[in-house]
Amino acid sequence: MKIEFVGAEAPFSETAAAAVFVHEKEGLQGEAARIDGLTNGALARAVSVARFSGGIGQTLDVLAPAGIGAGRVLLVGAGPAKGFDANKIETAAAHAYQTVKAGGAQTLDLRLGDVAPDLAASAVLGVRLASYRFDRYRTTEKPEKKPSVSALSVSVSDPSGATSAYETLSGLADAVFFARDLVTEPANILYPEEFARRVKELAHLGLEIEILGEKEMAALGMGALLGVGQGSVRETQLAVIQWKGAADPEAQPLAFVGKGVCFDTGGISLKSPDGMEEMVTDMGGAAAVSGLMYALASRKAKVNVVGILGLVENMPDGNAQRPGDVVTTMSGQTVEVINTDAEGRLVLADALWYCQQRFKPKFMIDLATLTGAIIVALGKDVAGLFSNDDDLSAKLLAASGATGETLWRMPLPPQYERLIDSAVADMKNVGPRYGGSISAALFIQRFVNGLPWAHLDIAPTAFKPGSTIPTIPSGATGFGVRLLDRFVAENYEG
Ligand code: BES
Ligand code: ZN
Ligand code: ZN
């Protein structure tokens, strides 16, 4: 999308859709009042005959008002003037884009008047996030089915201030798109080695990337992660991404670990076919960690961060691991694999152990589309947070509130530890159906070696068909990138 910032009184255009914010129950103010004056009261007359009160999500079209040479002026509800913050303007601007994107205009002309530069930048972020599309495999779509709007013009009293405020947010939008693309790519294209290759391309941002193959992982004793990939013709990979932005490149890093199951058939414990295609998104945790590293590098975050991705495909095969197999993890602990579909925790077990052994990080946060049970518990808009550390949890919940990527803390009751006792090994990889997300988290906790740790079960939020959030078009969300970028920025950059 082409983006430009221009002055507040820039001329209107016939081929652009102008959009102006109106606060709830305030009448027309600011830029809306100015345009109303230029159009001889056309906006106020439209409001007086419509059910439009300026609430977020409401829009009102005024077509071809006389006096300004604009084909269309869209009034966009912005909610109450009090509390009109970055999140609100982002959402309102995204609604504006969603309303006009297929209406024939080529440009969305956001008329912001004297809105502050950082809020103007957030409005642009909202439009960009809303404009995400994945078109790579469409060859026959008719042009009239595609969005007509391909450019955004923002008219604001301080265009140069808004331009520089948008610079950091632009990298964040690119990072979210990077994560969304990874989640959307089909599994015949994006298998572990291809995922690793795409991550290696991020070296141009200043990230250091290493890829471990099966031989290296076998030498390290990663029996759990390798067991998951045993039935796949694709080679399992472990990606290690480092960002050294702190003044001291040796300073203790933060660590993020992602589940990257490029496709989860369930393995020998095969899933039922209904909806199995959605398991192409089972690498949403690894995608979010990749997007986070992208975002941190693109804004040159002043902190050292490690991202680790366990990249693997879970397939049934003559060589696949069987229910009842016992694997030895890198930690030395043994696991009875009762259900080969509970593979995410096996991936994380070795990735987390490797991470804490090699990097001795301040803490580890893992992201994983781990359990269907967390969707039963929390629904599709909220991800589960499990943690052994109240301070880390509080910081994550604060970042969650600020970005609208909602987390809800779940318990880790010690009395449930017995649910994963095994008769033949140190533990089994599944507990009973009830509390399935909790026993999964308790399993993972056994591989953090006492470090402060948080586990985000993002199975609900990584992929949303039929999303109703305007900044998230249906499909891959990139959930976690914005949340963790904010979490790092607020707490660890001095
Ligand atoms: N990848 C799935 C979890 C999942 C389900 C993610 C729905 C996104 C949407 C995970 O590997 C899995 O299969 N979990 C099982 C665990 C069970 C066998 C204990 C589940 O949730 O059913
Ligand atoms: Zn599974
Ligand atoms: Zn899975």
XYZ file of C-alpha atoms and ligand atoms in Angstrom:
518
model
C 0.000 0.000 0.000
C 1.292 3.411 -0.994
C 1.229 5.807 1.973
C 1.683 9.573 2.020
C 1.257 12.256 4.652
C 0.068 15.692 3.507
C -0.993 18.931 5.205
C -4.354 19.365 6.893
C -5.898 21.488 4.182
C -4.742 19.494 1.173
C -7.268 19.507 -1.683
C -9.820 16.719 -2.051
C -9.867 14.352 -5.007
C -12.738 12.903 -7.043
C -11.126 9.446 -7.180
C -10.380 9.236 -3.465
C -12.749 8.287 -0.678
C -12.363 10.910 2.033
C -12.900 9.738 5.593
C -13.238 11.867 8.701
C -13.628 10.872 12.361
C -16.664 11.886 14.384
C -16.691 11.443 18.144
C -19.680 9.993 19.887
C -22.491 12.425 20.758
C -20.337 15.509 20.253
C -21.807 16.860 17.036
C -19.362 17.611 14.237
C -16.058 18.940 15.531
C -12.577 19.634 14.211
C -11.959 18.403 10.684
C -15.542 17.104 10.352
C -16.893 20.564 11.201
C -14.485 22.152 8.717
C -15.635 19.839 5.896
C -19.248 20.433 6.911
C -18.630 24.167 6.455
C -17.029 23.648 3.034
C -19.987 21.535 1.901
C -22.650 23.922 3.113
C -23.810 21.631 5.908
C -24.029 18.377 3.895
C -22.445 16.321 6.673
C -24.699 17.633 9.445
C -27.800 17.049 7.272
C -26.706 13.465 6.594
C -26.141 12.827 10.313
C -29.553 14.279 11.169
C -31.373 11.735 8.983
C -29.240 8.696 9.855
C -28.713 6.397 12.787
C -25.148 7.505 13.280
C -23.926 8.632 16.663
C -20.160 8.345 16.219
C -19.721 5.005 17.985
C -16.680 2.906 17.023
C -17.644 0.636 14.148
C -20.312 3.010 12.806
C -19.867 4.682 9.436
C -22.022 7.009 7.337
C -21.495 7.693 3.664
C -22.071 11.129 2.181
C -21.862 10.817 -1.586
C -20.667 13.639 -3.822
C -21.277 16.561 -1.461
C -21.131 19.885 -3.308
C -18.285 22.272 -2.659
C -15.119 20.206 -2.118
C -14.591 18.013 -5.201
C -14.629 14.755 -3.231
C -16.587 11.853 -4.656
C -17.404 10.544 -1.226
C -16.986 11.576 2.371
C -17.221 8.790 4.903
C -18.026 9.757 8.470
C -16.267 7.300 10.739
C -17.354 6.709 14.319
C -14.461 7.310 16.708
C -16.183 6.728 20.049
C -15.993 9.223 22.921
C -13.415 12.013 22.529
C -12.226 11.217 26.038
C -9.973 8.165 25.960
C -9.413 8.382 22.190
C -6.077 6.545 22.242
C -3.794 4.692 19.827
C -5.933 1.538 19.928
C -9.177 3.410 19.260
C -7.865 5.419 16.327
C -6.269 2.296 14.885
C -9.598 0.453 15.054
C -11.607 3.395 13.694
C -9.198 3.844 10.778
C -9.323 0.128 10.041
C -13.136 0.344 9.901
C -12.810 3.221 7.439
C -10.593 1.102 5.190
C -12.885 -1.952 5.429
C -15.875 0.222 4.456
C -14.334 1.819 1.381
C -11.835 -0.806 0.203
C -14.080 -2.331 -2.465
C -16.138 0.745 -3.289
C -14.238 1.843 -6.388
C -11.992 4.568 -4.976
C -8.260 4.087 -5.494
C -7.184 6.109 -2.509
C -8.398 6.337 1.057
C -8.011 9.986 2.024
C -7.961 10.074 5.826
C -8.709 13.621 6.973
C -7.257 13.827 10.473
C -6.999 17.602 10.955
C -4.960 18.374 14.064
C -4.719 14.867 15.469
C -1.317 14.341 17.205
C 1.476 12.732 15.110
C 1.665 9.493 17.122
C -2.101 8.991 16.832
C -1.938 9.706 13.100
C 0.734 7.017 12.841
C -1.526 4.568 14.704
C -4.335 5.321 12.260
C -2.020 4.341 9.407
C -1.019 1.158 11.218
C -4.731 0.303 11.544
C -5.296 0.741 7.813
C -2.217 -1.273 6.907
C -3.092 -4.175 9.183
C -6.633 -4.127 7.779
C -5.330 -4.211 4.211
C -3.510 -7.555 4.578
C -4.259 -10.017 1.793
C -2.594 -13.244 0.693
C -2.944 -13.420 -3.083
C -0.026 -15.623 -4.055
C -2.085 -18.525 -5.306
C -4.991 -16.697 -6.958
C -4.701 -16.617 -10.721
C -8.284 -16.170 -11.904
C -9.757 -13.592 -9.526
C -11.485 -10.827 -11.490
C -10.085 -7.349 -10.907
C -13.481 -6.118 -9.670
C -13.326 -8.666 -6.856
C -10.040 -7.256 -5.607
C -9.954 -4.177 -3.356
C -9.956 -0.964 -5.362
C -8.117 1.036 -2.698
C -4.353 0.674 -3.055
C -3.152 3.937 -1.571
C -3.576 5.868 1.648
C -3.278 9.612 1.923
C -3.276 11.079 5.417
C -3.958 14.753 5.755
C -2.857 16.036 9.130
C -1.584 19.309 10.588
C 1.924 17.929 11.290
C 2.663 15.653 8.322
C 6.411 15.435 8.973
C 5.868 14.549 12.648
C 3.404 11.860 11.601
C 5.830 10.533 8.975
C 8.563 9.957 11.534
C 6.109 8.553 14.109
C 5.006 6.037 11.493
C 8.542 4.854 10.717
C 8.741 2.430 13.680
C 5.154 1.286 13.254
C 5.807 0.515 9.605
C 8.370 -2.139 10.584
C 5.860 -3.574 13.039
C 3.229 -3.891 10.302
C 5.797 -5.608 8.040
C 6.608 -7.982 10.908
C 2.947 -8.871 11.450
C 2.580 -9.478 7.703
C 5.674 -11.695 7.744
C 4.088 -13.824 10.487
C 0.693 -13.901 8.721
C 2.304 -15.041 5.464
C 4.111 -17.892 7.231
C 0.872 -19.067 8.848
C -1.083 -18.840 5.595
C 1.411 -20.629 3.328
C 0.293 -24.194 2.637
C 2.328 -27.053 4.086
C 3.451 -28.401 0.696
C 5.293 -25.102 0.222
C 6.252 -24.201 3.784
C 7.856 -27.297 5.305
C 10.573 -27.026 7.966
C 13.520 -26.371 5.636
C 11.574 -23.766 3.679
C 10.495 -22.069 6.919
C 14.152 -21.992 7.973
C 15.151 -20.567 4.596
C 12.648 -17.713 4.935
C 13.900 -16.953 8.411
C 17.493 -16.870 7.119
C 16.440 -14.109 4.736
C 15.948 -11.887 7.794
C 19.722 -11.617 8.148
C 19.505 -8.369 6.172
C 17.795 -6.787 9.200
C 20.886 -7.517 11.316
C 19.617 -10.756 12.848
C 22.036 -13.668 13.334
C 20.492 -16.939 12.249
C 21.674 -20.524 12.680
C 19.876 -23.639 11.540
C 20.413 -27.020 13.178
C 19.552 -30.151 11.190
C 18.631 -33.638 12.380
C 22.244 -34.775 12.762
C 23.117 -31.918 15.104
C 19.914 -32.380 17.065
C 20.596 -36.101 17.432
C 24.062 -35.290 18.788
C 22.425 -32.978 21.341
C 20.021 -35.734 22.369
C 16.796 -34.096 21.244
C 14.817 -37.330 21.164
C 11.439 -35.692 21.727
C 11.613 -33.187 18.883
C 13.168 -35.710 16.499
C 10.533 -38.313 17.405
C 7.789 -35.978 16.211
C 9.443 -35.597 12.792
C 10.347 -39.268 12.437
C 7.422 -40.070 10.125
C 7.972 -37.140 7.784
C 10.076 -37.110 4.624
C 10.872 -33.494 5.477
C 13.908 -32.876 7.650
C 13.271 -31.452 11.123
C 14.991 -28.126 11.805
C 15.785 -25.971 14.795
C 16.206 -22.278 14.013
C 18.146 -20.021 16.377
C 17.666 -16.305 15.772
C 19.640 -13.723 17.716
C 19.177 -9.992 17.992
C 21.995 -8.203 19.808
C 20.720 -4.666 20.298
C 21.996 -4.015 23.831
C 25.116 -1.876 24.354
C 26.812 -5.049 25.636
C 26.408 -7.840 23.075
C 27.097 -10.354 25.870
C 24.310 -9.032 28.123
C 21.854 -11.694 29.272
C 19.173 -12.141 26.598
C 15.416 -12.539 26.713
C 14.219 -15.729 25.046
C 11.156 -16.648 22.984
C 10.477 -20.176 21.788
C 7.907 -21.112 19.139
C 6.110 -24.337 18.218
C 6.623 -24.718 14.476
C 4.648 -27.782 13.435
C 4.366 -27.065 9.720
C 1.564 -29.593 9.472
C -0.048 -31.612 12.236
C -1.876 -34.693 10.979
C -1.747 -36.112 14.498
C 0.706 -38.778 13.311
C -0.298 -42.399 14.061
C -2.901 -40.953 16.471
C -4.376 -39.527 13.288
C -6.784 -36.601 13.489
C -10.240 -36.904 11.939
C -10.455 -35.291 8.500
C -12.984 -32.601 9.480
C -11.039 -29.366 9.648
C -7.663 -31.093 9.496
C -6.597 -28.557 6.857
C -6.476 -25.933 9.602
C -3.413 -27.723 10.991
C -1.365 -25.919 8.335
C -1.429 -23.115 10.934
C 0.161 -25.239 13.659
C 3.371 -23.278 13.295
C 1.673 -20.075 14.518
C 3.939 -19.909 17.569
C 7.110 -20.095 15.470
C 5.619 -17.524 13.072
C 4.918 -15.136 15.961
C 8.469 -15.509 17.302
C 9.842 -14.876 13.785
C 7.624 -11.792 13.458
C 8.742 -10.550 16.861
C 12.433 -10.877 15.906
C 11.636 -9.028 12.664
C 9.919 -6.216 14.580
C 12.731 -5.864 17.144
C 15.418 -5.772 14.469
C 13.560 -3.324 12.256
C 13.258 -0.816 15.085
C 16.756 -1.625 16.419
C 15.486 -2.503 19.890
C 18.100 -1.862 22.592
C 18.061 -5.326 24.075
C 19.446 -8.812 23.409
C 16.819 -11.343 22.375
C 16.963 -14.970 21.277
C 14.232 -16.639 19.233
C 14.145 -20.430 18.923
C 11.880 -22.280 16.515
C 11.193 -26.016 16.589
C 10.282 -26.760 12.966
C 8.833 -30.167 12.193
C 6.074 -32.014 10.370
C 3.890 -34.565 12.215
C 2.994 -37.381 9.785
C 1.811 -40.992 9.914
C 4.269 -43.350 8.218
C 5.891 -46.768 8.454
C 8.696 -45.064 10.312
C 6.518 -42.754 12.427
C 6.662 -42.940 16.190
C 4.033 -45.183 17.780
C 1.741 -44.607 20.744
C 3.594 -46.164 23.658
C 7.073 -45.317 22.387
C 9.416 -43.930 25.014
C 11.685 -41.065 23.975
C 14.578 -39.486 25.840
C 14.561 -35.705 25.823
C 17.654 -33.511 25.743
C 17.116 -32.884 29.463
C 17.559 -36.618 30.120
C 13.935 -36.992 31.261
C 12.031 -39.766 29.476
C 8.540 -39.491 28.020
C 6.007 -42.167 27.149
C 4.285 -40.952 23.990
C 0.702 -42.020 24.664
C -0.748 -39.870 21.888
C 1.335 -38.796 18.897
C -1.070 -35.878 18.358
C 0.166 -34.241 21.571
C 3.361 -33.362 19.668
C 3.691 -29.648 20.424
C 4.825 -30.228 23.995
C 7.474 -32.691 22.731
C 8.790 -30.032 20.358
C 8.878 -27.424 23.118
C 10.488 -29.778 25.645
C 13.720 -29.973 23.647
C 13.611 -26.416 22.281
C 13.201 -24.937 25.786
C 15.886 -27.132 27.316
C 18.328 -26.223 24.553
C 17.463 -22.558 24.961
C 18.113 -22.382 28.709
C 21.256 -24.535 28.500
C 22.865 -22.513 25.746
C 21.725 -18.960 26.453
C 20.972 -18.797 30.204
C 18.297 -16.192 29.408
C 16.533 -13.883 31.904
C 13.335 -15.772 31.181
C 11.749 -17.901 28.481
C 8.362 -17.330 26.879
C 6.996 -20.003 24.597
C 4.182 -19.578 22.073
C 2.293 -22.560 20.733
C -0.967 -23.569 19.099
C -0.920 -26.274 21.717
C -4.376 -27.509 22.703
C -7.952 -27.642 21.486
C -8.923 -27.577 25.167
C -7.829 -23.952 25.557
C -10.308 -23.001 22.813
C -13.049 -24.770 24.776
C -11.991 -22.845 27.886
C -11.468 -19.358 26.468
C -13.200 -19.144 23.078
C -11.588 -17.752 19.922
C -10.617 -14.250 21.072
C -8.443 -14.977 24.091
C -5.179 -16.910 24.436
C -4.117 -18.773 27.573
C -1.214 -17.590 29.734
C 0.493 -20.082 32.034
C 3.445 -18.986 34.117
C 5.572 -19.811 37.141
C 6.296 -16.105 37.689
C 3.825 -13.415 38.821
C 5.983 -10.494 37.739
C 6.423 -11.847 34.209
C 2.688 -12.536 34.044
C 1.793 -9.018 35.159
C 4.039 -7.538 32.471
C 2.529 -9.760 29.790
C -1.014 -8.926 30.883
C -0.218 -5.202 30.784
C 1.124 -5.488 27.228
C -1.912 -7.557 26.340
C -4.255 -4.803 27.543
C -2.323 -2.160 25.628
C -2.318 -4.003 22.300
C -5.715 -5.708 22.404
C -4.084 -9.132 21.956
C -5.953 -10.620 24.885
C -4.416 -13.084 27.336
C -6.062 -14.747 30.331
C -3.980 -16.306 33.074
C -4.624 -19.978 33.774
C -3.509 -21.985 36.821
C -0.717 -24.570 37.196
C -2.042 -26.569 40.159
C 0.673 -28.844 41.614
C -1.939 -31.505 42.438
C -2.414 -32.078 38.712
C 1.211 -33.150 38.247
C 0.133 -36.749 38.907
C -2.102 -36.614 35.819
C 0.977 -37.077 33.636
C 2.604 -39.854 35.673
C 3.669 -42.786 33.503
C 4.078 -46.436 34.459
C 7.151 -46.892 32.244
C 8.827 -43.481 31.907
C 9.334 -40.226 33.849
C 6.080 -38.858 32.439
C 3.535 -39.405 29.694
C 2.737 -36.797 27.083
C -1.025 -36.529 27.735
C -3.286 -36.385 30.753
C -7.060 -36.939 30.811
C -9.377 -34.872 28.626
C -10.481 -32.523 31.404
C -7.972 -29.754 32.057
C -6.067 -30.725 28.909
C -4.429 -27.313 28.509
C -3.237 -27.362 32.092
C -1.619 -30.787 31.981
C 0.053 -29.698 28.724
C 1.474 -26.618 30.459
C 2.597 -28.667 33.469
C 4.412 -30.971 31.069
C 6.244 -28.043 29.458
C 7.126 -26.591 32.862
C 9.276 -29.666 33.502
C 11.678 -28.464 30.811
C 12.325 -24.884 31.923
C 14.755 -25.906 34.687
C 13.352 -23.414 37.181
C 13.813 -20.323 35.006
C 11.082 -17.650 35.015
C 8.824 -18.839 32.229
C 5.523 -18.142 30.539
C 3.630 -20.297 28.067
C 1.112 -18.729 25.689
C -1.336 -21.268 24.291
C -2.381 -19.389 21.156
C -4.498 -22.151 19.605
C -7.576 -19.878 19.812
C -6.080 -16.763 18.292
C -3.411 -17.683 15.724
C -5.943 -18.291 12.977
C -9.402 -16.752 12.755
C -11.702 -17.594 9.893
C -14.477 -14.987 9.810
C -12.649 -12.459 11.972
C -14.791 -9.472 12.993
C -11.829 -7.377 14.157
C -11.180 -4.767 11.439
C -7.376 -4.884 11.767
C -7.441 -8.663 11.291
C -8.760 -9.868 7.946
C -10.070 -13.445 8.128
C -7.321 -16.032 8.475
C -3.849 -15.695 9.945
C -3.675 -13.031 12.648
C -0.003 -12.686 13.532
C -1.148 -12.856 17.179
C 1.733 -12.341 19.571
C 3.947 -10.091 17.461
C 2.455 -6.824 18.672
C 1.919 -8.091 22.193
C 5.531 -9.184 22.659
C 7.029 -6.218 20.824
C 5.198 -3.996 23.303
C 6.158 -6.222 26.238
C 9.849 -5.942 25.312
C 9.692 -2.196 24.614
C 7.947 -1.362 27.904
C 10.127 -3.462 30.194
C 13.561 -4.331 28.856
C 15.032 -1.491 26.855
C 16.454 0.574 29.669
N -2.151 -28.544 17.151
C -3.040 -29.185 18.046
C -3.864 -28.203 18.890
C -4.836 -27.311 18.137
C -6.158 -27.658 18.025
C -4.401 -26.111 17.579
C -7.047 -26.831 17.354
C -5.273 -25.289 16.906
C -6.592 -25.637 16.795
C -2.259 -30.081 19.026
O -1.071 -30.611 18.545
C -3.136 -31.225 19.354
O -3.412 -32.002 18.495
N -3.561 -31.293 20.601
C -4.428 -32.307 21.055
C -3.886 -32.826 22.376
C -4.540 -34.071 22.849
C -4.149 -35.242 21.964
C -4.109 -34.340 24.273
C -5.815 -31.702 21.237
O -5.902 -30.547 21.646
O -6.774 -32.369 20.925
Zn -1.329 -32.480 17.534
Zn -0.138 -29.516 17.022
